PDB file of C-alpha atoms in Angstrom:
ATOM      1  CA  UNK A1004       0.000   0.000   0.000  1.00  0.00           C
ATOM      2  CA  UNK A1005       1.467   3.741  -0.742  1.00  0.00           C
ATOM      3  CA  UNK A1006       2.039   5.451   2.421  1.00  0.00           C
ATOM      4  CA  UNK A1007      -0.372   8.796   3.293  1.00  0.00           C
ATOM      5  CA  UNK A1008       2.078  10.822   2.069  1.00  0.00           C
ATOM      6  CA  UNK A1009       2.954   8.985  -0.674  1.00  0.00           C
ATOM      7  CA  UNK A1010      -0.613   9.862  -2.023  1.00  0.00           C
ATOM      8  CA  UNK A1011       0.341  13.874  -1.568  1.00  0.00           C
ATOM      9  CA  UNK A1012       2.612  13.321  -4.483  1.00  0.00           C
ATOM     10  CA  UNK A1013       0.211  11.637  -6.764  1.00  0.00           C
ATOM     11  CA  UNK A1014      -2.305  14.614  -7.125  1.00  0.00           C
ATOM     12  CA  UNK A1015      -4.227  14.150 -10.189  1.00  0.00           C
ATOM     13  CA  UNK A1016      -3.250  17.185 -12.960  1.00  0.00           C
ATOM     14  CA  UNK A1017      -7.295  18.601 -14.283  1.00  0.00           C
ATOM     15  CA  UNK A1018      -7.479  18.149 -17.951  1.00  0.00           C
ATOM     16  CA  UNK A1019      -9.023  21.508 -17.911  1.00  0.00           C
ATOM     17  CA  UNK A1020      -5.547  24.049 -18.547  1.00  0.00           C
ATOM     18  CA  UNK A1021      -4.645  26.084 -15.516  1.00  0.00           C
ATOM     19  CA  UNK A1022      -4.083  29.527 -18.090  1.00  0.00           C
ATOM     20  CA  UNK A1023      -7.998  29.902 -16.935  1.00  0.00           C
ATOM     21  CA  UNK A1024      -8.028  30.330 -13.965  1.00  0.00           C
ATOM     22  CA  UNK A1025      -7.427  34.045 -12.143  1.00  0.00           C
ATOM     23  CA  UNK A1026      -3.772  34.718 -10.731  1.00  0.00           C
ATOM     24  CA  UNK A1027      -5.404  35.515  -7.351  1.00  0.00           C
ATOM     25  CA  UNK A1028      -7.553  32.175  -7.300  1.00  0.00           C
ATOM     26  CA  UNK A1029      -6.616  29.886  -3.919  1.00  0.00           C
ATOM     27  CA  UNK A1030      -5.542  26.570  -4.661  1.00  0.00           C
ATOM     28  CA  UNK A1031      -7.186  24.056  -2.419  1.00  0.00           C
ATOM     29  CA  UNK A1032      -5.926  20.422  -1.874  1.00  0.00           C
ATOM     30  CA  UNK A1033      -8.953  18.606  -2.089  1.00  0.00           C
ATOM     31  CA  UNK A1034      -8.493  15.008  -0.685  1.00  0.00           C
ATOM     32  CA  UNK A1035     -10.815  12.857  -2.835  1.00  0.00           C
ATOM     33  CA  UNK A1036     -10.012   8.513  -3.243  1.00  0.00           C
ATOM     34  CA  UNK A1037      -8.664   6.273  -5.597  1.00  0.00           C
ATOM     35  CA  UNK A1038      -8.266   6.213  -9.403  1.00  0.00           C
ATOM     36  CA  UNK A1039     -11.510   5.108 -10.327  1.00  0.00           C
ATOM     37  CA  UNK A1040     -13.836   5.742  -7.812  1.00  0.00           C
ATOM     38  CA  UNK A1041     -16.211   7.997  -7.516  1.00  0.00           C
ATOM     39  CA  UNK A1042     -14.496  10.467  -4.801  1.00  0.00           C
ATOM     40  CA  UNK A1043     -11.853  10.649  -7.628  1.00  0.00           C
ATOM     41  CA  UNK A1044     -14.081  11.068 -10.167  1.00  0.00           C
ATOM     42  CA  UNK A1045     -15.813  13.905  -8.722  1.00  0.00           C
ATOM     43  CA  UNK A1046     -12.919  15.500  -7.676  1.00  0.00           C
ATOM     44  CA  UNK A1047     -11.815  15.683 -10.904  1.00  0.00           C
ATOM     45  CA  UNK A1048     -15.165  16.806 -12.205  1.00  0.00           C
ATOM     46  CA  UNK A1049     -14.998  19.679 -10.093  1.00  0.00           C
ATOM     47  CA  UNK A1050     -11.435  20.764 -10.538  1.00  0.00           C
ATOM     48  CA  UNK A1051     -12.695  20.918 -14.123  1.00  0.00           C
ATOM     49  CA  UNK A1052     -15.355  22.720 -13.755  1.00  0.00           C
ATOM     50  CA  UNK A1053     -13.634  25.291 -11.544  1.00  0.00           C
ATOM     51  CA  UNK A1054     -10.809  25.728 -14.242  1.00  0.00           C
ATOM     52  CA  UNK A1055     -13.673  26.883 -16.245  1.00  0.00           C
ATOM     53  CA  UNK A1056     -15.146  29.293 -13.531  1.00  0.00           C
ATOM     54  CA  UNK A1057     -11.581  30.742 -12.984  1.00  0.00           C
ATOM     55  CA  UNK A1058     -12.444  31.342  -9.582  1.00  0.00           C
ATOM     56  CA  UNK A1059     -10.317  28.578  -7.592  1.00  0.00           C
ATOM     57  CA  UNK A1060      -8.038  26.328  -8.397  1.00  0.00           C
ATOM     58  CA  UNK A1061      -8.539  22.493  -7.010  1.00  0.00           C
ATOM     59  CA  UNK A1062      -6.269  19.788  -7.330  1.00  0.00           C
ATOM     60  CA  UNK A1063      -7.540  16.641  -6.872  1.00  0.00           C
ATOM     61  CA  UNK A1064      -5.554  14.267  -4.223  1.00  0.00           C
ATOM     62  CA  UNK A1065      -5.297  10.674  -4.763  1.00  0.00           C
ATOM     63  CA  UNK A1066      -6.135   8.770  -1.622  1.00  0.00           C
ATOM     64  CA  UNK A1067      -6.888   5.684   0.415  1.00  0.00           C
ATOM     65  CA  UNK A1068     -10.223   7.320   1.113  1.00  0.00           C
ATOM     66  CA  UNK A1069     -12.237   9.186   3.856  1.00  0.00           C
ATOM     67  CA  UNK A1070     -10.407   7.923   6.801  1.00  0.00           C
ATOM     68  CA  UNK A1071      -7.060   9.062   5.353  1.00  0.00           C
ATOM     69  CA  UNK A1072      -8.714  12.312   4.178  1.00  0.00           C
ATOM     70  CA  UNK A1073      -9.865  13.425   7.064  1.00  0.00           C
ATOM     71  CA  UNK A1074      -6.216  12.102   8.562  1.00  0.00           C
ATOM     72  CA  UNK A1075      -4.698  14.364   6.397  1.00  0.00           C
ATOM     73  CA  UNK A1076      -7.248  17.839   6.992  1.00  0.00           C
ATOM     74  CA  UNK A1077      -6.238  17.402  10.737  1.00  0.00           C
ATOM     75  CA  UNK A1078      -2.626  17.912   9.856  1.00  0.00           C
ATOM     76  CA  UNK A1079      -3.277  20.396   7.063  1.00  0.00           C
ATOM     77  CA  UNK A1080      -1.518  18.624   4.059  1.00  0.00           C
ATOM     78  CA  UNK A1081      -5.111  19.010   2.495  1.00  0.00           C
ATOM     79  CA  UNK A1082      -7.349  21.861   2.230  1.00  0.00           C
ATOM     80  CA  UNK A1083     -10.644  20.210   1.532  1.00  0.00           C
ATOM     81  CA  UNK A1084     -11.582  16.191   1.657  1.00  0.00           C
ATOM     82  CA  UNK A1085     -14.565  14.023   0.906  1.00  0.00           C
ATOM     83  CA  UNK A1086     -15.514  11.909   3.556  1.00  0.00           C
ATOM     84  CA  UNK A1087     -18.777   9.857   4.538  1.00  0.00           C
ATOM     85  CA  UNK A1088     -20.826  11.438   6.843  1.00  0.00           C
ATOM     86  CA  UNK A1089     -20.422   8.357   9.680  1.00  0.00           C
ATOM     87  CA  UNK A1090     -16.270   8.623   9.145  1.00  0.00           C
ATOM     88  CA  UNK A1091     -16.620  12.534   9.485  1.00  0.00           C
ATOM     89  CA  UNK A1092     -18.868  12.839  12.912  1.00  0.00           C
ATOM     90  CA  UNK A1093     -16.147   9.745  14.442  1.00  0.00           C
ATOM     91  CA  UNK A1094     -13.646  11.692  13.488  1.00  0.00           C
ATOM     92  CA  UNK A1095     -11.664  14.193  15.800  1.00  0.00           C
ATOM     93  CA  UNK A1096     -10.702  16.621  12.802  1.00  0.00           C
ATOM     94  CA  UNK A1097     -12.410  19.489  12.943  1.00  0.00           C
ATOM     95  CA  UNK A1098     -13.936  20.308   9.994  1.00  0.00           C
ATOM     96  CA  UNK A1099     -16.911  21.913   8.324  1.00  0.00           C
ATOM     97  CA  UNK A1100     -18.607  21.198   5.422  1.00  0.00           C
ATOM     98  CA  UNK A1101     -19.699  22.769   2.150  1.00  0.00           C
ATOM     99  CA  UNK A1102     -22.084  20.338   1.372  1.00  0.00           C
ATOM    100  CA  UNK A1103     -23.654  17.220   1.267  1.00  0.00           C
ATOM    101  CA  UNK A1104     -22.880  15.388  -2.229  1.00  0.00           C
ATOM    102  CA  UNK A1105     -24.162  11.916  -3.288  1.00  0.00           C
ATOM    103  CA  UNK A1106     -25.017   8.789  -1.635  1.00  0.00           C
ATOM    104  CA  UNK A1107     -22.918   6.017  -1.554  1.00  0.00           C
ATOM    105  CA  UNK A1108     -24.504   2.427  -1.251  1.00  0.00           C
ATOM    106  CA  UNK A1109     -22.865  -0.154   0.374  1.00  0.00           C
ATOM    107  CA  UNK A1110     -22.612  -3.609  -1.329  1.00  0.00           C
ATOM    108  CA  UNK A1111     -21.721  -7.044  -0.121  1.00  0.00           C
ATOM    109  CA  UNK A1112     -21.040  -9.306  -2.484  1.00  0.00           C
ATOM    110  CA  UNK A1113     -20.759 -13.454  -2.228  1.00  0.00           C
ATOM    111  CA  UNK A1114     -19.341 -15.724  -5.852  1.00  0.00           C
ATOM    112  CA  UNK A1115     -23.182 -16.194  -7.451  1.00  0.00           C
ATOM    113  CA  UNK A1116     -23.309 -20.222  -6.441  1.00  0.00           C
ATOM    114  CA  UNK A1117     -22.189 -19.395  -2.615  1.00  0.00           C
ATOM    115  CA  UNK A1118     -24.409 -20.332   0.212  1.00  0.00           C
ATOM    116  CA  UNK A1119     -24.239 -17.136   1.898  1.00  0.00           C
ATOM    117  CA  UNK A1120     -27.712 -15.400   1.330  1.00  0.00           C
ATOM    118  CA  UNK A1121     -27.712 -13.055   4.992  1.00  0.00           C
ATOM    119  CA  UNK A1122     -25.030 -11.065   6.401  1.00  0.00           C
ATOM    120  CA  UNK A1123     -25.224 -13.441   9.307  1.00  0.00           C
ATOM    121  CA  UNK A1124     -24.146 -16.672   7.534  1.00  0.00           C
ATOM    122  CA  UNK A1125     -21.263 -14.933   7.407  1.00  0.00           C
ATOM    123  CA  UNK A1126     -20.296 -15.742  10.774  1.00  0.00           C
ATOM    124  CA  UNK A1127     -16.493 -18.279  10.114  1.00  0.00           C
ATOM    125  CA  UNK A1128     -16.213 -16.489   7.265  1.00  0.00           C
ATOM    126  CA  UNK A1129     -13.900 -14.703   5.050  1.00  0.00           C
ATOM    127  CA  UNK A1130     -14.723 -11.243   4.849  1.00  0.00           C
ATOM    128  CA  UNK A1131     -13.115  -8.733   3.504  1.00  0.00           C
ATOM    129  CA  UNK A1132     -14.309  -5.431   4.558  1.00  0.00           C
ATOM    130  CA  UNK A1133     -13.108  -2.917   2.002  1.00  0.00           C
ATOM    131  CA  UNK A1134      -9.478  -0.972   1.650  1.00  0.00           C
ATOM    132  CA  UNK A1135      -7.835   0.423   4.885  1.00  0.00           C
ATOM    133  CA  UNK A1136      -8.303   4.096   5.383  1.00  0.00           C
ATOM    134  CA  UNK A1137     -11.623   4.041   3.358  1.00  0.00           C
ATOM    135  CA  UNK A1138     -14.796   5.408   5.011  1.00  0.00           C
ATOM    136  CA  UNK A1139     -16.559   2.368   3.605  1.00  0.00           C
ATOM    137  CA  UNK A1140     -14.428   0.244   6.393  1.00  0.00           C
ATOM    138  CA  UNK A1141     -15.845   1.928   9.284  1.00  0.00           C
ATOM    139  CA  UNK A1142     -19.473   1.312   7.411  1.00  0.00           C
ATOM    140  CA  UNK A1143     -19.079  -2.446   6.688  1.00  0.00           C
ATOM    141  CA  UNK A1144     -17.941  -3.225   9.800  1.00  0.00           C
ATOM    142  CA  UNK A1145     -20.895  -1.694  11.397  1.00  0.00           C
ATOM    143  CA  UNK A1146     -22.944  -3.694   9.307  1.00  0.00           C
ATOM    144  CA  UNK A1147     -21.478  -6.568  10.160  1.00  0.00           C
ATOM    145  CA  UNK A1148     -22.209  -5.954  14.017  1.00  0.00           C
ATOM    146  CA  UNK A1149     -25.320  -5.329  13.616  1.00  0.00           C
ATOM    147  CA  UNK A1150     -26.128  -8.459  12.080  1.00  0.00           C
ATOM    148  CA  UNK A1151     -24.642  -9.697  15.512  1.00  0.00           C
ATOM    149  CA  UNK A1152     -21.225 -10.738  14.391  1.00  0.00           C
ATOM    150  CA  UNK A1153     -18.148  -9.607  16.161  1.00  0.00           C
ATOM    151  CA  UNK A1154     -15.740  -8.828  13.112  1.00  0.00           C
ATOM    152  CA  UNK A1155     -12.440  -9.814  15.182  1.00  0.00           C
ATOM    153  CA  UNK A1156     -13.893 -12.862  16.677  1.00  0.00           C
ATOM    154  CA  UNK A1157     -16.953 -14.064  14.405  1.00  0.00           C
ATOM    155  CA  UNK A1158     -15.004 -13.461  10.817  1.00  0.00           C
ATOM    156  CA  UNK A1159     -11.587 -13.870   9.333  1.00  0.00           C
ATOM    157  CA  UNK A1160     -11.296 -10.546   8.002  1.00  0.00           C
ATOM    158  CA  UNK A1161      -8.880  -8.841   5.129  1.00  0.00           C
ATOM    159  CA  UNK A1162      -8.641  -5.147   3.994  1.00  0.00           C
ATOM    160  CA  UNK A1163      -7.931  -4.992   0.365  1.00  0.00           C
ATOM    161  CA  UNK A1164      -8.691  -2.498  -2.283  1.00  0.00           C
ATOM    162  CA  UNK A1165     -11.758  -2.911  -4.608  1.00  0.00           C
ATOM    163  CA  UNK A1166     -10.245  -4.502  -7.807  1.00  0.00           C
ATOM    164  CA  UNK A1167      -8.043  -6.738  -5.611  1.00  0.00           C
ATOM    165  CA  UNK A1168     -10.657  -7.974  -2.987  1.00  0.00           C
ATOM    166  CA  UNK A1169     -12.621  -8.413  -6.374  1.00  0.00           C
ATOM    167  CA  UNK A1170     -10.073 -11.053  -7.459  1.00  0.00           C
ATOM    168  CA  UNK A1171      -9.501 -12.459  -4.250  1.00  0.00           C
ATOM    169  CA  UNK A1172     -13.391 -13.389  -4.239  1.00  0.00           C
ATOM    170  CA  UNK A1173     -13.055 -14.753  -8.042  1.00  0.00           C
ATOM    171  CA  UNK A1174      -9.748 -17.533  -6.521  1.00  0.00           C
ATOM    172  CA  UNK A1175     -11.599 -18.840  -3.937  1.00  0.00           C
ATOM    173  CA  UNK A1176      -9.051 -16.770  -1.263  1.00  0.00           C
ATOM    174  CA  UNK A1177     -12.151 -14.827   0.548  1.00  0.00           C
ATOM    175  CA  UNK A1178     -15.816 -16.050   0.868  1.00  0.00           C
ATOM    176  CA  UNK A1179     -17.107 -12.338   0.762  1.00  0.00           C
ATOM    177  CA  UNK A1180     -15.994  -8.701  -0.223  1.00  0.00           C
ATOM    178  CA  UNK A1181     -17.759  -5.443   1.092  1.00  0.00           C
ATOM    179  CA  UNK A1182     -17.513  -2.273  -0.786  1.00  0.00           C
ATOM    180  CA  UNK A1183     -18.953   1.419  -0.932  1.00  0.00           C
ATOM    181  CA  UNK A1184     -19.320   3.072  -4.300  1.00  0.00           C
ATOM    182  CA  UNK A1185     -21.873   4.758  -6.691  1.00  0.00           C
ATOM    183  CA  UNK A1186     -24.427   2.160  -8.810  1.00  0.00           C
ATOM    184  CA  UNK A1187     -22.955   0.644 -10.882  1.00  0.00           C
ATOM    185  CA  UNK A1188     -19.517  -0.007  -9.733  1.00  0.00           C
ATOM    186  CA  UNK A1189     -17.014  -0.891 -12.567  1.00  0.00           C
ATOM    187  CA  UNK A1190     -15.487  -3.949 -12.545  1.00  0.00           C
ATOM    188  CA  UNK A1191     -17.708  -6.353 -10.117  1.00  0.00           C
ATOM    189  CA  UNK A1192     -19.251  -8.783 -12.906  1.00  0.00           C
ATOM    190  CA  UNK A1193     -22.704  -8.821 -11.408  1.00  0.00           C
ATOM    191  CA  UNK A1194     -24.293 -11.072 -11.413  1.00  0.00           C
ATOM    192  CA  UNK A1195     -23.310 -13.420 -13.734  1.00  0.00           C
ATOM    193  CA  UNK A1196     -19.838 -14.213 -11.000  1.00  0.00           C
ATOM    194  CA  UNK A1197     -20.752 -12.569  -8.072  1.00  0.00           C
ATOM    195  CA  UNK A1198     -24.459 -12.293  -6.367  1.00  0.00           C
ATOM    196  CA  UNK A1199     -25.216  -9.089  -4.283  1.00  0.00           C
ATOM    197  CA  UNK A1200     -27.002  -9.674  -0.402  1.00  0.00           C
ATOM    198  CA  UNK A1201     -29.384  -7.459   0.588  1.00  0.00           C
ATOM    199  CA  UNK A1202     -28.955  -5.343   3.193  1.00  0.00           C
ATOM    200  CA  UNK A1203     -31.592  -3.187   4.070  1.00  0.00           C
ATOM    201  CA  UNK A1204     -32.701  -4.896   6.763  1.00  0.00           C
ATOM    202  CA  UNK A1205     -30.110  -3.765   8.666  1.00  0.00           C
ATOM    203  CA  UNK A1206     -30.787  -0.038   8.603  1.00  0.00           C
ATOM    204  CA  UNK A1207     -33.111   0.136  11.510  1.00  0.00           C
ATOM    205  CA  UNK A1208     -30.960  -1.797  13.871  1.00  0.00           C
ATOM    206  CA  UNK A1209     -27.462   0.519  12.915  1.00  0.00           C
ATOM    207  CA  UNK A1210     -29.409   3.585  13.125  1.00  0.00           C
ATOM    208  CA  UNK A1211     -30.386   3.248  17.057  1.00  0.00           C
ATOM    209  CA  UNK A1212     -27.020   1.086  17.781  1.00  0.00           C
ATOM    210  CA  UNK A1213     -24.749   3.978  16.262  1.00  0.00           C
ATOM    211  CA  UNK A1214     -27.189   6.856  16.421  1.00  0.00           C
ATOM    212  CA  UNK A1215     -26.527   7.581  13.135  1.00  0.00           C
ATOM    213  CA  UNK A1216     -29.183   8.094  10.555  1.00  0.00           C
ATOM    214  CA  UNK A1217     -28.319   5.372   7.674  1.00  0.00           C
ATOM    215  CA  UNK A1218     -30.692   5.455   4.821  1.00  0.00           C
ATOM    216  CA  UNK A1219     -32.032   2.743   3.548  1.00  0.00           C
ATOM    217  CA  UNK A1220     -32.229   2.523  -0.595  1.00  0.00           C
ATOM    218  CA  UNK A1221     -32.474   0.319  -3.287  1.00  0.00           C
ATOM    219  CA  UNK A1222     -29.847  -0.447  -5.853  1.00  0.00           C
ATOM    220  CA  UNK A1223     -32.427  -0.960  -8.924  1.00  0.00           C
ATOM    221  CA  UNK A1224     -33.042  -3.938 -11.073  1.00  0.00           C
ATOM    222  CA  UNK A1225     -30.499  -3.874 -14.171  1.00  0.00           C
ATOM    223  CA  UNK A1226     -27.863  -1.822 -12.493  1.00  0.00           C
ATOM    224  CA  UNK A1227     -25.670  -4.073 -13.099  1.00  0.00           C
ATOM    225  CA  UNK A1228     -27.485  -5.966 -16.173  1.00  0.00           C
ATOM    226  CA  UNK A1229     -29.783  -8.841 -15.213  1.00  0.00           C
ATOM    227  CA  UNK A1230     -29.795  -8.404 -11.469  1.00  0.00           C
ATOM    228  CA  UNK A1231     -32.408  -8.166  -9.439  1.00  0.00           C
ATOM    229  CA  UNK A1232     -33.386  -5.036  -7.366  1.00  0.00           C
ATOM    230  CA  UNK A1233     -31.539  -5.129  -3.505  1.00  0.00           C
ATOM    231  CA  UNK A1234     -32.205  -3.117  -0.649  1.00  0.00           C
ATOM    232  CA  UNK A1235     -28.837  -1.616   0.862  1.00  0.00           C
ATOM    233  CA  UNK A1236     -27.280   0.741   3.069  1.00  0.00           C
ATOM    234  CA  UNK A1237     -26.922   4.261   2.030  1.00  0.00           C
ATOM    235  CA  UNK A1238     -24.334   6.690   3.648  1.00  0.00           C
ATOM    236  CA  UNK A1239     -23.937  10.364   2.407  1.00  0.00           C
ATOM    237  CA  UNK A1240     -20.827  11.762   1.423  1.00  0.00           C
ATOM    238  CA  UNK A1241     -19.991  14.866   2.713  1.00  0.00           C
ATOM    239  CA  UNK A1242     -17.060  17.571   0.935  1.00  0.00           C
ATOM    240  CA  UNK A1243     -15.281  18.895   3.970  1.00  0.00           C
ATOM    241  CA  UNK A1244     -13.234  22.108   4.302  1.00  0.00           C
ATOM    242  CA  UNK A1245     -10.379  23.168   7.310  1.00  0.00           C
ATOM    243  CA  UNK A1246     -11.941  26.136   9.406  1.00  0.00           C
ATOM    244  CA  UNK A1247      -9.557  28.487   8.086  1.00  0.00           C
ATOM    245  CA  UNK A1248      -9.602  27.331   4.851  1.00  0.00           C
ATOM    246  CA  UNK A1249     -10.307  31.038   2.782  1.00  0.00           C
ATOM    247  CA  UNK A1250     -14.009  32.233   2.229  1.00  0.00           C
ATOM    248  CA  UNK A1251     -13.725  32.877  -1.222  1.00  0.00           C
ATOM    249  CA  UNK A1252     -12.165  29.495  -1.940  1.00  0.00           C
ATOM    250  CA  UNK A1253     -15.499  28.113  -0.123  1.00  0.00           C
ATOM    251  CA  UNK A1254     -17.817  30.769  -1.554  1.00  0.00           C
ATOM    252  CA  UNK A1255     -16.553  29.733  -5.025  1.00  0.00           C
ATOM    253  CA  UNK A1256     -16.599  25.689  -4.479  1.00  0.00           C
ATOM    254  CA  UNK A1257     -20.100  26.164  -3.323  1.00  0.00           C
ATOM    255  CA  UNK A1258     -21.416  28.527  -6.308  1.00  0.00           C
ATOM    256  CA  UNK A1259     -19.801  25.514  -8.249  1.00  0.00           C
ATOM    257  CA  UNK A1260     -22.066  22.911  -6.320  1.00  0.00           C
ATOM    258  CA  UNK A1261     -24.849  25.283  -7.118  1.00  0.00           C
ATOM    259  CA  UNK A1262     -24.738  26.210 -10.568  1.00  0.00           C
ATOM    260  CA  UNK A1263     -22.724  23.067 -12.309  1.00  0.00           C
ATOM    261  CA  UNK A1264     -24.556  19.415 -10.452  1.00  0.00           C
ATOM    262  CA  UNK A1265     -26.063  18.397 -13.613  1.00  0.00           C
ATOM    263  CA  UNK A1266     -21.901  18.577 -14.846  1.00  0.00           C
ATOM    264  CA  UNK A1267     -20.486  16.716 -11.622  1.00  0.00           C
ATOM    265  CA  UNK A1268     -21.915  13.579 -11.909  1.00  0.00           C
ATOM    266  CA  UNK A1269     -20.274  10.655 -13.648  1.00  0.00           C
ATOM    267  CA  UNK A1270     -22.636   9.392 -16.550  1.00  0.00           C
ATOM    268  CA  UNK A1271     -22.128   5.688 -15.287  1.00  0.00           C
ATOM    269  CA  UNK A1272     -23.792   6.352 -11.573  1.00  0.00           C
ATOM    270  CA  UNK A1273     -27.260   6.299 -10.629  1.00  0.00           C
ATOM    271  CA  UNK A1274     -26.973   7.016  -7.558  1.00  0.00           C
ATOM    272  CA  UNK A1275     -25.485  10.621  -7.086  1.00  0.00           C
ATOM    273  CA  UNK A1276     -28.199  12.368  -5.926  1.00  0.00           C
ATOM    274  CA  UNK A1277     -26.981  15.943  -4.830  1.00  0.00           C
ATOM    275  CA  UNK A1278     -28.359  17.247  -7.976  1.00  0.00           C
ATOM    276  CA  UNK A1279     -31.154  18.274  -5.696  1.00  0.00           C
ATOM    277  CA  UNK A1280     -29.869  21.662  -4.785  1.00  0.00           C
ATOM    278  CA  UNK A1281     -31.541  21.689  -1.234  1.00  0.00           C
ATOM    279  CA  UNK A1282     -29.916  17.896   0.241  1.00  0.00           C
ATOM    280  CA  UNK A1283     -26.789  20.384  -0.088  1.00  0.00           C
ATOM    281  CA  UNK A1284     -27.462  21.610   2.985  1.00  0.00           C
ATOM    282  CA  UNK A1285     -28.034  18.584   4.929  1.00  0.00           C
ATOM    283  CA  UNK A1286     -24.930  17.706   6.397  1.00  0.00           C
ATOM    284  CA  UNK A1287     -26.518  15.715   9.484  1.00  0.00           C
ATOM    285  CA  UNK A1288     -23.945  17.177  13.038  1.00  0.00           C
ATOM    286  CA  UNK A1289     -21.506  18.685  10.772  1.00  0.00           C
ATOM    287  CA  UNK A1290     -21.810  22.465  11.164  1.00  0.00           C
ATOM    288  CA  UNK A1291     -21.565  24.131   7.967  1.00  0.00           C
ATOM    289  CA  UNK A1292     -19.002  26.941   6.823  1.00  0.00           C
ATOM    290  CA  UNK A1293     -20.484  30.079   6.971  1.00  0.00           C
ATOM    291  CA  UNK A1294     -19.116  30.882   3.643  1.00  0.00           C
ATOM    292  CA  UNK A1295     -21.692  28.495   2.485  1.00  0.00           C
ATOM    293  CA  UNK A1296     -24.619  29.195   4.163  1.00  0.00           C
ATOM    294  CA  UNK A1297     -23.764  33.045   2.924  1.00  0.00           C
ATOM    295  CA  UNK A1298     -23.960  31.231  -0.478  1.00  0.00           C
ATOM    296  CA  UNK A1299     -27.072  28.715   0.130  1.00  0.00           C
ATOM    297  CA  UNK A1300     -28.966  31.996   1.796  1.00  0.00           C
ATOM    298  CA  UNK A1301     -28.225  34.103  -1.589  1.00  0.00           C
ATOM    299  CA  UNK A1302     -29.733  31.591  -3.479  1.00  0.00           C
ATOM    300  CA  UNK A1303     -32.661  29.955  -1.455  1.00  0.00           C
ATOM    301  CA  UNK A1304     -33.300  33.316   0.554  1.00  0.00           C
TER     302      UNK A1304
END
């Protein structure tokens, strides 16, 4: 695995030229995810779209994911991260958020012929629960305790990333791989290989064990072509700034949320859903910069 701050030296270059953008714009680190996913992918979106604006400059960080994002904002080698909302209120950064962006669904996966068909026939076996330092760790493991398992004692549990836990399912090494992404997630061949278990079940129980509000949602039939509809997990995700990150870097990344959604969201995803201007705002216990509630006042009064 590349060390944290081997990741600082990987930021992703936007394809939008620089020559755009103002000579006084900030530049703001934004700590997004891995090549691929759809932290990344947004985070590249955006730093596009503000090249066009000319009124900040992002550049996109290549990370493990929200635990090592909001790892790095505490020791301000980033400027901004994306995080999900259950990483970012057990977190002790501080941190305040611009907005709430899309949803990402959690999905637990088994090889299509396996006899697994509830989280808790899972108990002896192996797990893995997604890539160390992701946010979605912290959320399967919580789903895997409230299905009454004890992850250290009830499971043999790995950490790998996505594409590699995928091919650890398709040798026979693990029994199970948990993951959380947009719909669909490239790469997963689902479900002619691999069979999805529903998990929405499960939302009631983690909501009053962790006193968090989990959503439950549905990935839709066809998502992935020829599967059926499965209820699962849904955890917002949440872009983050450092309190003293500059206003009119916020102001701007906000005005961007506001005016370009419909051009921040990957084709291939159905399930980014902060096109709806007003879920912006609801960022659960994370108090919002008041650079953007200046903004989200101008516009919704």
């Amino acid at each position: 695995m590349i060390g944290r701050r081997g990741f600082l030296a990987l930021a992703a270059l936007s394809t939008v030229s620089a020559c755009s953008i103002g000579d006084d714009a900030v530049t703001v680190r934004l700590g997004s995810g891995r090549v691929g996913g759809l932290s990344h992918t947004f985070a590249r979106l955006l730093a596009d779209a503000a090249a066009e604006a000319g009124t900040v400059r992002i550049d996109p960080v290549i990370t493990a994911g929200s635990c090592t994002n909001l790892d790095l904002l505490g020791r301000g080698e980033i400027d901004a991260a994306l995080a999900l909302s259950d990483s970012a209120r057990e977190s002790r950064t501080r941190a305040l958020a611009i907005g709430r962006l899309h949803e990402c669904y959690l999905h637990l996966a088994v090889p299509a012929e396996s006899p697994i068909h509830r989280v808790e026939d899972l108990r002896g076996a192996r797990v893995d629960l997604g890539a160390l330092g992701s946010g979605a760790e912290i959320s399967a493991e919580r789903v895997v305790r409230a299905a009454g398992l004890d992850p250290t004692a009830d499971l043999q549990v790995s950490h790998r990333q996505l594409s590699d836990a995928v091919s650890a399912l398709y040798a026979g090494e693990v029994d199970a791989i948990m993951w959380g992404a947009g719909v669909p997630t490239p790469g997963p061949d689902i479900p002619r290989r691999l069979r999805l278990i529903d998990l929405g079940g499960l939302v009631t129980v983690m909501r009053e064990r962790f006193e968090f509000d989990y959503h439950r949602v549905t990935i839709p039939a066809d998502s992935y072509p020829g599967s059926p509809a499965v209820s699962t997990v849904g955890v917002p995700n949440l872009l983050l700034a450092k309190p003293d990150l500059a206003h009119s870097a916020v102001s701007a990344i906000t005005e961007l949320l506001l005016q370009r959604a419909d051009g921040l969201a990957p084709t291939r995803t159905v399930g980014f859903q902060f096109l709806n201007r007003r879920w912006l705002v609801g960022t659960d216990a994370i108090p919002i910069h008041p650079a953007s509630v200046d903004v989200y006042r101008a516009w919704h009064g």
